[in-house]
Amino acid sequence: MSRMRLKVESYVSNDKTLWAYSLLKGGRDEVYSTSSGYLSKDAAHTAGKDKLAELEALRLGRVGA
């Protein structure tokens, strides 16, 4: 699996600012995974880091470890 990076962005929905994360890979930033609806930038960032860790564990065969 090629190296991924985490991108966190805000957006407005029904006059509320919400946050989303995307996991990007490759030289042209292909979107690998995304999730939205977080109430804070920190929450979106933490969720994205958790997803990266989960994917890394799967790659290394450490599921449930």
Coordinates of N, CA and C in Angstrom, one line a residue:
M1 N 0.9 -1.2 0.0 CA 0.0 0.0 0.0 C 0.9 1.2 0.0
S2 N 0.6 2.2 -0.9 CA 1.4 3.4 -0.9 C 1.1 4.3 0.3
R3 N 2.1 5.1 0.6 CA 1.9 6.0 1.7 C 0.7 6.9 1.6
M4 N 0.0 7.1 2.7 CA -1.2 7.9 2.7 C -1.0 9.1 3.5
R5 N -1.8 10.2 3.2 CA -1.8 11.3 4.1 C -3.2 11.7 4.4
L6 N -3.3 12.4 5.6 CA -4.6 12.8 6.1 C -4.9 14.3 5.8
K7 N -6.0 14.6 5.3 CA -6.4 15.9 5.0 C -7.8 16.2 5.7
V8 N -7.8 17.3 6.5 CA -9.0 17.7 7.2 C -9.5 19.0 6.7
E9 N -10.8 19.1 6.4 CA -11.4 20.3 5.9 C -12.7 20.6 6.5
S10 N -13.1 21.9 6.5 CA -14.4 22.3 7.1 C -15.4 22.5 5.9
Y11 N -16.6 22.4 6.2 CA -17.7 22.7 5.3 C -18.9 23.2 6.0
V12 N -19.8 23.8 5.4 CA -21.0 24.3 6.0 C -22.2 23.5 5.6
S13 N -23.0 23.1 6.5 CA -24.3 22.4 6.3 C -25.4 22.9 7.2
N14 N -26.5 23.4 6.6 CA -27.5 23.9 7.5 C -27.0 24.9 8.4
D15 N -26.2 25.9 8.0 CA -25.7 27.0 8.8 C -24.8 26.5 9.9
K16 N -24.3 25.3 9.9 CA -23.3 24.8 10.9 C -22.0 24.4 10.2
T17 N -20.9 24.7 10.8 CA -19.6 24.3 10.3 C -19.3 22.9 10.8
L18 N -19.1 22.0 9.9 CA -18.8 20.6 10.2 C -17.4 20.3 9.6
W19 N -16.8 19.2 10.0 CA -15.5 18.8 9.5 C -15.5 17.4 8.9
A20 N -14.6 17.2 8.0 CA -14.5 16.0 7.3 C -13.0 15.6 7.1
Y21 N -12.7 14.3 7.0 CA -11.3 14.0 6.7 C -11.3 13.1 5.5
S22 N -10.2 13.1 4.8 CA -10.0 12.3 3.6 C -8.6 11.7 3.8
L23 N -8.5 10.4 3.4 CA -7.2 9.7 3.3 C -6.8 9.7 1.9
L24 N -5.7 10.3 1.6 CA -5.2 10.5 0.2 C -4.0 9.7 0.0
K25 N -3.9 9.1 -1.2 CA -2.7 8.3 -1.5 C -2.2 8.6 -3.0
G26 N -1.0 8.3 -3.2 CA -0.4 8.5 -4.5 C 0.0 10.0 -4.8
G27 N 0.7 10.1 -5.9 CA 1.2 11.4 -6.3 C 0.1 12.4 -6.7
R28 N -1.0 11.9 -7.1 CA -2.1 12.8 -7.5 C -3.2 12.8 -6.5
D29 N -2.9 12.5 -5.3 CA -3.9 12.5 -4.2 C -5.2 11.8 -4.5
E30 N -5.1 10.6 -4.9 CA -6.3 9.7 -5.1 C -7.0 9.5 -3.7
V31 N -8.3 9.8 -3.6 CA -9.0 9.6 -2.4 C -9.2 8.1 -2.1
Y32 N -8.7 7.7 -1.0 CA -8.8 6.3 -0.6 C -10.0 6.1 0.4
S33 N -10.2 7.0 1.3 CA -11.3 6.9 2.2 C -11.7 8.3 2.7
T34 N -12.9 8.5 3.1 CA -13.4 9.8 3.5 C -14.5 9.6 4.5
S35 N -14.7 10.5 5.4 CA -15.8 10.5 6.4 C -16.1 12.0 6.8
S36 N -17.3 12.3 7.0 CA -17.7 13.7 7.3 C -18.7 13.7 8.4
G37 N -19.0 14.9 8.9 CA -20.0 15.2 9.9 C -19.5 15.4 11.3
Y38 N -18.2 15.6 11.4 CA -17.6 15.8 12.7 C -17.8 17.2 13.2
L39 N -18.0 17.4 14.5 CA -18.3 18.7 15.0 C -17.1 19.6 15.3
S40 N -15.9 19.0 15.3 CA -14.7 19.8 15.5 C -13.6 19.3 14.6
K41 N -12.6 20.1 14.3 CA -11.5 19.8 13.5 C -10.7 18.7 14.2
D42 N -10.6 18.8 15.6 CA -9.8 17.8 16.3 C -10.5 16.4 16.2
A43 N -11.8 16.4 16.3 CA -12.6 15.1 16.2 C -12.3 14.4 14.8
A44 N -12.4 15.2 13.7 CA -12.1 14.7 12.4 C -10.7 14.2 12.3
H45 N -9.7 15.0 12.8 CA -8.3 14.6 12.7 C -8.1 13.3 13.5
T46 N -8.7 13.2 14.7 CA -8.5 11.9 15.5 C -9.1 10.7 14.8
A47 N -10.3 10.9 14.2 CA -10.9 9.8 13.5 C -10.1 9.4 12.3
G48 N -9.5 10.4 11.6 CA -8.7 10.0 10.4 C -7.4 9.3 10.8
K49 N -6.8 9.7 11.9 CA -5.6 9.0 12.5 C -5.9 7.6 12.9
D50 N -7.1 7.5 13.5 CA -7.5 6.1 13.9 C -7.7 5.2 12.7
K51 N -8.3 5.8 11.6 CA -8.5 5.0 10.4 C -7.2 4.6 9.8
L52 N -6.2 5.5 9.8 CA -4.9 5.2 9.2 C -4.3 4.1 10.1
A53 N -4.4 4.1 11.4 CA -3.8 3.1 12.2 C -4.5 1.7 12.0
E54 N -5.8 1.8 11.8 CA -6.5 0.5 11.5 C -6.1 -0.1 10.1
L55 N -5.9 0.8 9.1 CA -5.4 0.3 7.8 C -4.0 -0.3 7.9
E56 N -3.2 0.4 8.7 CA -1.8 -0.1 8.9 C -1.8 -1.4 9.6
A57 N -2.6 -1.6 10.6 CA -2.7 -2.9 11.3 C -3.2 -4.0 10.4
L58 N -4.1 -3.7 9.5 CA -4.6 -4.7 8.5 C -3.5 -5.1 7.6
R59 N -2.7 -4.0 7.1 CA -1.6 -4.3 6.2 C -0.6 -5.2 6.9
L60 N -0.3 -5.0 8.1 CA 0.7 -5.7 8.8 C 0.2 -7.0 9.4
G61 N -1.1 -7.3 9.3 CA -1.7 -8.5 9.8 C -1.8 -8.5 11.3
R62 N -2.0 -7.3 11.9 CA -2.1 -7.2 13.3 C -3.6 -6.9 13.8
V63 N -4.5 -7.4 13.1 CA -5.9 -7.1 13.4 C -6.2 -7.7 14.8
G64 N -6.8 -6.9 15.7 CA -7.1 -7.4 17.0 C -6.0 -7.5 17.9
A65 N -4.8 -7.0 17.5 CA -3.6 -7.1 18.4 C -3.6 -5.9 19.4

